[in-house]
XYZ file of N, CA and C in Angstrom:
741
model
N 63.190 -124.839 3.206
C 62.513 -124.615 2.070
C 62.580 -122.280 2.731
N 62.922 -121.919 2.203
C 63.103 -120.366 2.579
C 60.872 -120.116 2.050
N 60.645 -119.254 2.777
C 59.406 -118.520 2.404
C 59.495 -117.099 2.214
N 58.978 -116.526 1.405
C 58.928 -115.135 1.325
C 57.671 -114.765 1.257
N 57.756 -113.703 2.156
C 56.607 -113.230 2.686
C 56.732 -111.923 1.736
N 55.079 -111.781 1.310
C 54.491 -110.206 0.211
C 54.661 -109.031 1.481
N 55.743 -108.465 1.292
C 55.872 -106.917 2.217
C 54.466 -105.797 2.046
N 53.961 -105.651 2.620
C 52.607 -104.963 2.928
C 53.042 -102.997 3.331
N 53.193 -102.432 2.233
C 53.272 -100.781 1.927
C 52.401 -100.044 1.055
N 52.760 -98.964 1.286
C 52.482 -98.200 0.679
C 53.398 -97.627 -0.689
N 53.019 -97.429 -2.316
C 53.623 -97.563 -2.511
C 53.834 -95.698 -3.200
N 54.983 -95.194 -3.596
C 55.058 -93.778 -3.528
C 53.983 -93.110 -4.199
N 53.693 -93.530 -4.876
C 52.784 -93.081 -5.807
C 51.183 -92.649 -5.065
N 50.661 -93.955 -4.469
C 49.728 -93.927 -3.178
C 49.950 -92.786 -2.611
N 51.017 -92.868 -1.452
C 51.573 -91.583 -0.626
C 51.351 -90.254 -1.025
N 51.547 -90.175 -2.336
C 51.735 -88.760 -2.952
C 50.395 -88.095 -3.513
N 49.453 -89.553 -4.021
C 47.999 -89.345 -3.706
C 47.538 -88.610 -2.674
N 47.688 -89.161 -1.360
C 47.080 -89.345 0.030
C 47.048 -87.537 0.026
N 48.785 -87.144 0.339
C 49.128 -85.952 0.587
C 48.334 -84.686 -0.449
N 48.088 -85.426 -1.513
C 47.610 -84.612 -2.519
C 46.244 -84.239 -2.131
N 45.756 -85.334 -1.823
C 43.940 -85.350 -1.568
C 43.987 -84.229 0.064
N 45.129 -84.558 1.055
C 44.929 -84.193 2.063
C 45.057 -82.170 2.049
N 46.210 -82.028 0.995
C 45.993 -80.575 0.435
C 45.226 -80.098 -0.054
N 44.538 -80.855 -0.844
C 42.882 -80.303 -1.226
C 41.833 -79.890 -0.236
N 41.961 -80.721 0.780
C 40.988 -80.776 1.520
C 41.066 -79.260 2.603
N 42.752 -79.771 3.126
C 43.102 -78.290 3.892
C 42.406 -77.375 2.731
N 42.858 -76.729 1.847
C 43.087 -75.903 1.210
C 41.062 -75.126 0.957
N 40.432 -76.496 0.876
C 39.079 -75.986 1.038
C 38.589 -75.520 2.451
N 39.060 -76.389 2.832
C 38.557 -76.086 4.641
C 39.317 -75.065 5.677
N 40.618 -74.895 5.326
C 41.050 -73.757 5.960
C 40.733 -72.440 6.266
N 40.560 -72.063 4.973
C 40.207 -70.498 4.891
C 38.599 -70.479 5.875
N 38.022 -71.001 5.109
C 36.528 -70.778 5.932
C 36.703 -71.179 7.886
N 37.756 -71.902 7.885
C 37.838 -72.298 9.703
C 38.383 -71.286 10.170
N 39.695 -70.461 9.434
C 40.394 -68.949 9.688
C 38.928 -68.022 9.855
N 38.282 -67.790 9.185
C 37.145 -66.802 8.884
C 36.379 -67.110 10.007
N 36.086 -68.338 10.490
C 34.738 -68.900 11.440
C 35.726 -68.039 12.715
N 36.638 -69.033 12.837
C 37.558 -67.929 13.774
C 38.089 -66.526 14.521
N 38.077 -65.897 13.342
C 37.858 -64.561 13.481
C 36.475 -63.760 13.926
N 35.606 -64.454 12.983
C 34.227 -63.800 13.706
C 33.822 -64.162 14.910
N 34.368 -65.478 15.276
C 34.078 -65.486 16.804
C 34.628 -64.982 17.791
N 35.932 -64.621 17.462
C 36.595 -63.155 18.474
C 35.895 -62.256 18.132
N 35.629 -61.606 16.888
C 35.018 -60.518 17.424
C 33.868 -60.189 17.735
N 32.837 -61.311 17.896
C 31.558 -61.474 18.364
C 31.661 -61.637 19.750
N 32.763 -62.344 20.499
C 33.006 -62.378 21.789
C 33.808 -61.133 22.464
N 34.410 -60.463 21.765
C 35.119 -59.182 22.159
C 34.627 -58.234 22.305
N 33.325 -57.353 21.272
C 32.289 -57.084 21.292
C 31.691 -56.926 22.216
N 30.961 -58.489 22.879
C 30.349 -58.582 23.741
C 30.649 -57.551 25.021
N 32.244 -58.561 25.096
C 32.774 -58.553 26.488
C 32.713 -56.588 26.890
N 33.632 -56.196 25.848
C 33.916 -54.960 25.875
C 32.659 -53.803 26.338
N 31.295 -54.499 25.613
C 30.164 -53.884 25.893
C 30.006 -54.005 27.028
N 29.855 -55.135 27.746
C 29.532 -55.405 28.869
C 30.428 -54.618 29.874
N 31.615 -54.467 29.817
C 32.472 -53.724 30.831
C 32.270 -52.369 30.566
N 31.888 -51.711 29.462
C 31.591 -50.320 29.593
C 30.081 -49.991 30.204
N 29.252 -51.242 29.786
C 27.861 -50.477 30.185
C 28.229 -51.061 31.841
N 28.530 -52.017 31.966
C 28.882 -52.061 34.069
C 29.208 -50.696 34.032
N 30.559 -50.266 33.562
C 31.198 -48.750 34.538
C 30.354 -47.787 34.452
N 29.877 -47.779 33.229
C 28.574 -46.989 33.441
C 27.300 -46.929 34.402
N 26.902 -47.747 34.499
C 26.168 -48.195 35.826
C 26.535 -48.045 37.119
N 27.276 -48.255 37.278
C 28.098 -47.845 38.293
C 29.167 -46.550 38.875
N 29.027 -45.791 37.463
C 29.213 -44.263 37.230
C 28.532 -43.700 37.982
N 26.521 -44.433 37.742
C 25.480 -43.206 37.675
C 25.252 -43.284 38.879
N 25.594 -44.457 39.291
C 25.372 -44.977 40.838
C 26.038 -44.234 41.855
N 27.093 -43.348 41.469
C 27.966 -42.538 41.972
C 28.150 -41.444 41.791
N 27.931 -40.700 40.530
C 27.936 -39.356 40.189
C 26.817 -39.113 39.581
N 25.155 -40.134 39.741
C 24.465 -39.083 39.400
C 24.465 -39.520 37.763
N 22.671 -39.412 36.907
C 22.824 -39.559 35.346
C 23.133 -38.098 34.551
N 22.860 -37.447 35.402
C 23.812 -36.425 34.560
C 24.876 -35.550 34.482
N 25.919 -36.610 34.074
C 27.248 -36.254 33.874
C 27.659 -34.951 33.784
N 27.957 -33.558 34.574
C 28.410 -32.662 34.134
C 29.808 -32.064 34.198
N 30.813 -32.101 33.568
C 32.056 -32.195 33.912
C 32.302 -30.545 34.145
N 31.155 -30.019 33.901
C 31.627 -28.339 33.012
C 32.561 -27.198 33.856
N 32.110 -27.602 35.266
C 32.772 -26.660 36.178
C 34.433 -27.423 35.970
N 34.392 -28.222 35.776
C 36.134 -28.299 35.577
C 36.902 -28.838 34.397
N 35.861 -28.371 33.627
C 36.668 -27.951 31.704
C 36.464 -26.896 30.900
N 37.126 -25.920 30.160
C 37.033 -24.586 30.377
C 37.068 -24.757 28.443
N 36.508 -23.624 27.457
C 35.972 -23.625 26.190
C 35.834 -25.284 25.552
N 35.013 -24.539 24.544
C 33.895 -25.553 23.872
C 35.009 -26.629 22.908
N 34.438 -28.067 22.660
C 35.322 -29.152 21.595
C 35.858 -29.955 22.438
N 36.264 -31.241 21.613
C 36.861 -31.843 22.121
C 38.109 -31.756 22.057
N 39.121 -32.255 23.231
C 40.404 -32.283 23.728
C 41.207 -33.296 24.549
N 42.150 -34.022 24.140
C 42.913 -34.903 24.849
C 42.540 -34.970 26.286
N 42.997 -34.054 26.367
C 43.290 -33.379 27.945
C 41.729 -33.576 28.973
N 40.603 -33.096 27.784
C 39.161 -33.095 28.513
C 38.873 -34.424 28.452
N 39.361 -35.272 27.478
C 38.513 -36.834 27.726
C 39.403 -37.297 28.856
N 40.732 -37.197 28.718
C 41.112 -38.210 29.826
C 40.650 -37.229 31.158
N 40.377 -36.379 31.220
C 39.550 -35.968 32.417
C 38.131 -36.518 33.285
N 37.175 -36.495 31.983
C 36.238 -36.857 32.065
C 36.089 -38.297 32.047
N 37.188 -38.907 31.625
C 36.891 -40.846 31.264
C 37.617 -41.177 32.938
N 38.560 -40.295 33.603
C 39.741 -40.698 34.628
C 38.645 -40.454 35.733
N 37.917 -39.526 35.748
C 37.061 -39.009 36.902
C 35.683 -40.053 36.819
N 34.991 -40.377 35.972
C 33.695 -40.522 36.405
C 34.111 -42.544 35.448
N 34.547 -42.755 34.831
C 35.027 -43.864 34.477
C 36.015 -45.312 35.002
N 37.169 -44.423 34.869
C 38.173 -45.240 35.612
C 38.516 -45.914 36.804
N 37.457 -45.606 37.430
C 37.588 -46.244 39.433
C 36.681 -47.080 38.937
N 35.915 -47.689 37.835
C 35.243 -48.691 37.684
C 35.515 -49.614 36.366
N 36.746 -49.684 35.977
C 37.260 -50.580 34.655
C 38.526 -50.209 35.255
N 39.070 -51.687 35.043
C 40.563 -52.299 35.196
C 41.339 -51.987 33.993
N 42.184 -51.045 33.781
C 42.862 -50.672 32.888
C 44.429 -51.100 32.893
N 44.698 -52.153 31.800
C 45.860 -53.006 31.898
C 47.237 -51.697 31.429
N 46.853 -50.680 30.347
C 48.011 -49.514 29.903
C 47.186 -48.282 29.472
N 47.730 -47.473 29.836
C 47.369 -45.959 29.645
C 48.180 -45.279 28.379
N 47.931 -45.316 27.241
C 48.377 -44.819 26.339
C 48.649 -43.291 26.209
N 50.637 -43.325 26.143
C 50.330 -41.730 25.634
C 49.822 -40.470 24.983
N 49.737 -39.424 24.645
C 48.951 -38.978 23.383
C 49.849 -39.445 22.119
N 51.061 -39.614 21.815
C 51.542 -40.044 20.253
C 51.341 -41.017 20.205
N 51.003 -42.102 21.248
C 50.681 -43.517 20.955
C 49.184 -43.586 20.469
N 48.330 -42.817 20.943
C 46.825 -42.549 21.283
C 46.434 -41.788 19.921
N 47.190 -41.369 19.587
C 47.109 -40.577 18.071
C 47.108 -41.670 16.541
N 48.348 -42.201 17.447
C 48.547 -43.415 16.337
C 47.443 -44.538 16.311
N 46.630 -44.972 17.485
C 45.672 -45.714 17.478
C 44.153 -45.568 16.699
N 44.495 -44.256 16.921
C 42.764 -43.524 15.797
C 42.707 -43.780 14.738
N 43.883 -44.507 13.865
C 43.659 -44.560 12.537
C 43.254 -45.948 12.249
N 42.078 -45.854 11.346
C 41.587 -47.089 11.189
C 41.657 -46.619 9.433
N 41.057 -47.746 8.453
C 41.172 -48.052 7.271
C 39.779 -49.036 6.658
N 39.566 -48.617 5.530
C 38.431 -49.040 4.877
C 38.605 -50.509 4.818
N 37.474 -51.259 4.771
C 37.704 -52.528 4.725
C 37.535 -52.969 3.472
N 37.725 -52.690 2.520
C 38.130 -52.789 1.375
C 38.518 -51.995 0.185
N 39.175 -51.611 -0.406
C 39.209 -50.768 -1.748
C 38.473 -49.339 -1.951
N 37.344 -49.906 -1.715
C 36.114 -48.644 -2.024
C 36.036 -47.883 -0.949
N 36.518 -48.177 0.525
C 36.225 -47.542 1.062
C 37.610 -46.708 1.988
N 36.947 -45.449 2.348
C 37.934 -44.801 2.685
C 38.403 -44.891 3.922
N 39.441 -44.225 4.740
C 40.195 -44.548 5.762
C 39.600 -43.226 6.610
N 39.198 -43.646 7.704
C 38.669 -42.273 9.091
C 40.256 -41.345 8.852
N 39.810 -39.903 9.456
C 41.002 -39.775 9.643
C 41.396 -39.723 10.909
N 42.518 -39.089 11.212
C 43.536 -39.236 12.615
C 43.059 -38.316 13.150
N 42.817 -38.403 14.932
C 41.833 -37.764 15.735
C 43.194 -37.807 17.095
N 43.011 -36.663 17.047
C 44.310 -36.246 18.349
C 43.774 -35.756 19.776
N 42.180 -36.000 19.670
C 41.937 -35.140 20.665
C 40.555 -36.587 21.934
N 41.588 -37.986 21.729
C 41.204 -38.956 22.722
C 41.721 -38.867 23.462
N 41.549 -39.844 24.868
C 41.882 -40.493 25.587
C 42.243 -42.032 25.314
N 43.487 -42.916 25.338
C 43.241 -44.152 25.100
C 43.851 -45.229 25.916
N 42.797 -46.310 26.193
C 43.376 -47.253 27.321
C 43.349 -48.658 26.664
N 44.012 -49.466 27.566
C 43.791 -50.645 26.787
C 43.528 -51.892 28.087
N 42.167 -52.664 27.818
C 41.329 -53.059 28.908
C 42.128 -54.610 29.019
N 41.793 -55.035 30.632
C 42.187 -56.474 30.613
C 41.782 -57.206 29.474
N 41.205 -57.007 28.721
C 40.634 -58.256 27.738
C 41.475 -58.116 26.898
N 41.980 -57.326 26.354
C 43.100 -56.776 25.372
C 42.778 -55.938 24.204
N 41.177 -55.166 24.692
C 40.881 -54.494 23.924
C 40.922 -53.185 23.940
N 41.660 -52.305 23.166
C 41.771 -51.364 23.409
C 40.699 -50.007 22.895
N 40.567 -49.131 24.278
C 39.696 -48.094 23.432
C 39.684 -46.278 23.679
N 39.068 -45.712 22.572
C 39.681 -44.197 22.440
C 38.425 -43.578 23.006
N 38.705 -42.848 23.525
C 37.060 -41.933 24.479
C 37.448 -40.491 24.340
N 36.397 -40.203 23.699
C 36.347 -38.521 23.750
C 35.360 -38.140 24.446
N 35.664 -36.622 25.005
C 34.441 -35.930 25.562
C 34.952 -34.779 25.608
N 34.028 -33.548 25.820
C 34.196 -32.319 25.782
C 33.773 -31.607 26.920
N 33.076 -30.303 26.758
C 32.173 -29.377 27.678
C 30.946 -29.852 27.236
N 29.988 -29.752 28.596
C 28.409 -29.881 28.081
C 28.146 -28.903 27.421
N 26.882 -29.208 26.003
C 26.354 -28.405 26.209
C 24.812 -28.776 26.209
N 24.480 -27.528 27.368
C 22.988 -27.557 27.594
C 22.074 -27.856 26.890
N 22.348 -27.688 25.677
C 20.858 -27.821 24.918
C 20.734 -28.832 24.531
N 21.452 -30.284 24.959
C 21.359 -31.327 23.960
C 21.965 -32.465 24.783
N 21.738 -34.059 24.987
C 22.660 -34.549 26.103
C 23.567 -34.866 25.825
N 24.435 -35.213 27.227
C 26.245 -35.107 27.223
C 26.579 -36.580 26.495
N 27.389 -36.103 25.071
C 27.514 -37.576 24.659
C 29.249 -37.727 24.606
N 29.250 -39.021 24.553
C 30.386 -39.471 24.936
C 30.672 -40.587 24.032
N 31.446 -39.874 22.812
C 31.890 -41.395 21.801
C 33.067 -42.345 21.949
N 33.097 -43.267 22.283
C 34.016 -44.638 22.714
C 33.991 -45.166 20.979
N 35.620 -45.572 20.770
C 35.934 -46.620 19.415
C 36.637 -47.709 20.284
N 36.275 -48.816 20.039
C 36.774 -50.171 20.398
C 37.277 -50.576 19.454
N 38.872 -50.818 19.704
C 40.056 -51.516 18.867
C 40.252 -52.823 19.327
N 39.388 -53.969 18.482
C 39.865 -55.117 19.012
C 41.262 -55.844 18.480
N 41.674 -55.356 18.034
C 43.115 -56.088 18.281
C 44.099 -54.934 17.895
N 44.676 -53.920 18.903
C 45.136 -52.965 18.887
C 46.469 -52.989 18.513
N 47.538 -54.157 18.346
C 48.535 -54.538 17.993
C 48.893 -54.710 16.825
N 47.459 -54.869 15.454
C 47.800 -54.887 14.059
C 48.232 -53.498 13.539
N 48.719 -53.822 12.916
C 49.225 -52.654 11.891
C 48.358 -51.550 11.323
N 47.162 -52.479 10.111
C 46.339 -51.577 10.359
C 44.882 -52.311 10.711
N 44.267 -51.264 11.337
C 42.651 -52.053 11.827
C 41.640 -51.233 10.702
N 40.890 -52.206 10.591
C 39.860 -51.817 9.595
C 38.380 -52.057 10.312
N 37.819 -50.527 9.851
C 36.089 -50.414 10.259
C 35.682 -51.745 9.902
N 34.369 -52.083 10.980
C 33.294 -53.007 10.843
C 34.018 -54.011 10.708
N 35.409 -54.634 11.457
C 36.494 -55.781 11.222
C 37.333 -55.752 12.478
N 37.910 -54.745 12.704
C 38.727 -54.439 13.524
C 38.405 -53.284 14.552
N 37.413 -52.137 14.104
C 36.941 -51.451 14.865
C 36.007 -51.291 15.077
N 35.131 -50.773 15.991
C 34.110 -50.512 15.833
C 33.356 -49.250 16.806
N 32.507 -48.625 16.810
C 32.027 -47.182 17.472
C 31.206 -47.600 18.631
N 30.881 -46.984 19.537
C 29.388 -46.631 20.339
C 29.739 -45.508 21.252
N 28.731 -44.799 21.993
C 28.676 -43.934 22.504
C 28.231 -44.149 23.989
N 28.775 -43.212 25.145
C 28.036 -43.415 26.387
C 27.409 -41.624 25.978
N 25.913 -42.020 26.580
C 25.446 -40.631 26.575
C 24.469 -40.425 27.763
N 23.884 -39.447 28.022
C 22.959 -38.850 29.227
C 21.752 -38.929 28.673
N 20.709 -39.824 29.125
C 19.100 -39.459 28.467
C 18.428 -39.288 29.514
N 17.361 -39.498 29.272
C 16.268 -39.158 30.312
C 16.067 -40.593 30.886
N 16.732 -41.452 30.544
C 16.171 -43.288 31.352
C 17.783 -43.011 31.761
N 18.862 -42.062 31.862
C 20.084 -42.118 33.121
C 21.191 -42.277 31.146
N 22.214 -42.701 32.206
C 23.580 -42.911 31.358
C 23.427 -44.513 30.578
N 23.434 -44.034 29.691
C 23.419 -45.665 28.729
C 24.363 -45.582 27.727
N 24.949 -46.865 27.413
C 25.844 -47.743 26.494
C 24.691 -47.836 25.069
N 25.435 -46.900 24.278
C 24.290 -47.550 22.479
C 25.268 -47.414 21.764
N 24.586 -47.868 20.517
C 25.495 -47.825 19.283
C 26.158 -46.161 18.941
N 25.134 -45.643 19.742
C 25.564 -44.145 18.861
C 24.184 -43.285 18.211
N 23.678 -44.062 17.837
C 22.380 -43.813 16.917
C 20.627 -43.364 17.221
N 21.009 -43.247 18.720
C 19.931 -42.831 19.706
C 19.141 -41.920 18.433
N 19.701 -40.755 17.685
C 19.413 -39.575 17.291
C 18.495 -39.898 16.310
N 18.912 -41.246 15.219
C 18.211 -41.792 14.330
C 17.019 -42.179 14.687
N 16.593 -43.168 15.900
C 16.013 -43.660 16.327
C 15.990 -45.517 16.405
N 15.484 -45.974 17.149
C 15.852 -47.723 17.420
C 15.054 -48.187 16.159
N 14.487 -47.644 15.043
C 13.941 -47.981 13.751
C 14.438 -47.523 12.842
N 15.886 -47.916 12.830
C 16.883 -47.888 11.176
C 16.311 -49.088 11.256
N 16.343 -49.645 9.957
C 15.910 -51.063 9.216
C 17.548 -51.563 9.294
N 17.293 -53.039 9.391
C 18.785 -53.713 9.064
C 19.620 -53.825 8.024
N 18.520 -53.298 6.490
C 18.857 -52.744 5.209
C 19.770 -51.908 5.419
N 19.686 -50.923 6.402
C 19.782 -49.483 6.194
C 21.377 -49.739 6.854
N 21.292 -50.490 7.902
C 22.387 -50.582 8.679
C 23.581 -51.198 7.777
N 23.373 -52.269 7.288
C 24.071 -53.166 5.762
C 24.909 -52.472 5.204
N 23.931 -51.476 4.523
C 24.189 -50.219 3.401
C 25.356 -49.178 4.344
N 24.984 -49.092 5.886
C 25.857 -47.665 5.926
C 27.190 -47.964 6.629
N 27.055 -49.532 7.123
C 28.292 -49.898 7.540
C 29.147 -50.532 6.283
N 28.833 -50.317 5.261
C 29.594 -51.549 4.211
C 29.646 -49.961 3.608
N 29.229 -48.575 3.925
C 29.810 -47.270 2.922
C 30.972 -46.863 2.831
N 31.165 -46.027 1.696
C 32.426 -46.095 1.059
C 33.097 -44.809 1.688
N 32.258 -44.490 2.543
C 32.685 -42.900 3.172
C 32.996 -42.985 4.933
N 34.262 -42.987 5.430
C 34.330 -43.281 7.078
C 33.252 -42.801 7.703
N 32.745 -41.418 7.447
C 31.556 -40.598 7.795
C 30.786 -40.811 6.970
N 29.781 -41.594 7.691
C 28.187 -41.607 6.945
C 27.498 -40.577 7.439
N 26.614 -39.759 6.306
C 25.592 -38.592 6.736
C 24.492 -39.179 6.812
N 23.589 -39.440 7.501
C 22.576 -39.877 7.631
C 21.400 -39.274 8.526
N 20.759 -38.958 7.760
C 19.421 -38.266 8.643
C 19.575 -37.001 9.189
N 20.324 -36.060 8.374
C 21.283 -34.869 9.165
C 22.037 -34.971 9.887
N 22.887 -36.375 9.988
C 24.153 -36.249 11.006
C 25.203 -36.677 10.783
N 26.356 -36.727 10.771
C 27.457 -37.696 10.675
C 27.878 -38.550 11.859
N 27.614 -39.667 11.219
C 28.286 -40.941 12.438
C 29.549 -41.625 11.453
N 30.574 -41.878 12.409
C 31.641 -43.221 11.939
C 30.521 -44.591 11.220
N 31.241 -45.001 10.294
C 30.523 -46.131 9.806
C 30.750 -47.497 10.769
N 31.362 -47.707 11.957
C 31.749 -48.336 12.551
C 30.474 -48.421 13.628
N 29.746 -47.879 13.880
C 28.676 -47.377 14.695
C 27.819 -48.402 13.974
N 27.392 -48.124 12.646
C 26.767 -48.770 12.654
C 26.776 -50.189 12.206
N 27.983 -50.971 11.456
C 28.575 -52.111 12.236
C 28.579 -52.614 13.110
N 28.537 -51.545 14.419
C 28.515 -52.351 15.654
C 27.100 -52.526 15.729
N 26.022 -51.650 15.424
C 24.478 -52.110 15.724
C 24.100 -53.212 15.078
N 24.615 -53.374 14.257
C 24.369 -54.662 13.490
C 24.561 -56.103 13.986
N 25.730 -55.995 14.505
C 25.754 -57.068 15.599
C 25.379 -57.527 16.452
N 25.204 -56.461 17.079
C 24.563 -56.398 18.890
C 23.083 -56.289 18.023
N 22.176 -56.194 17.464
C 20.749 -56.330 17.243
C 20.815 -57.449 16.718
N 21.446 -58.212 16.330
C 21.854 -59.808 15.793
C 22.055 -60.739 16.762
N 22.244 -60.486 18.318
C 22.292 -61.187 19.661
C 23.711 -61.691 19.579
N 24.663 -60.482 19.262
C 26.464 -60.022 18.976
C 26.660 -61.643 18.503
N 25.928 -61.601 16.855
C 26.578 -62.627 15.786
C 26.809 -61.673 14.747
N 27.344 -62.344 13.930
C 27.848 -61.408 12.703
C 26.846 -61.923 11.652
N 25.622 -60.915 11.265
C 24.597 -61.699 10.071
C 25.188 -62.341 8.822
N 24.834 -63.089 8.397
C 24.584 -63.662 7.203
C 25.178 -62.409 5.930
N 24.014 -61.600 5.872
C 24.374 -60.490 5.204
C 25.061 -59.488 5.639
N 26.364 -59.616 6.516
C 27.419 -58.712 6.520
C 27.630 -58.460 5.850
N 28.167 -56.836 5.458
C 28.852 -56.354 3.825
C 30.101 -56.638 3.622
N 30.814 -56.614 5.178
C 32.354 -56.933 5.015
C 32.978 -57.715 5.224
N 33.903 -58.429 4.500
C 34.258 -60.112 4.416
C 35.846 -59.729 5.767
N 35.640 -61.160 6.330
C 36.684 -61.010 7.436
C 37.955 -62.186 6.778
């Protein structure tokens, strides 16, 4: 006598339903996972690059003193790519491992940044900086000129966290800070020291999300990416919940 055993298997309908459920779950969770991964990348690269620049600045101060003054080597007022390269290569490059130095035409392209949403204007393109790619993959644009004896010597720096991207967006891929000579020596900061450390978090949020690439605040013009940098740095290198830009 033949005994027939019932075959245990999924029906086509059950397989399709299971695949559909998996697809729905993936559609819900995947975007948040990608966003979280992007945020972690930004936080880690910002903190790491700040540490690299702060360490180089500390070593430069130990080697050359706190009052960096390249005036003897620089003629003429204003910024230029040649002045920027001279100052960076003289005072900071000996203490930073450089992966690649951009030629001038590539450096100009690197300065292009865009607003993070349609309401934000892009920053202008600048040909006066010197550009370098660090070993951690972040590229920096460094500006310097002749020192003005009436004010601290200020050297703006823009960090491009993903330099290979076709478009870099302020506050997401691009962040600004400054190296400056102060009464406390050479320091790396968000560049907002002239405004004061008491600028509120709400004001940082507002200016980081500004529709203008250059924010006119308290009598000075600032790159909006400096406010974004200060907002994350102040929050312990974590992107705050009220961050005005979407990743």
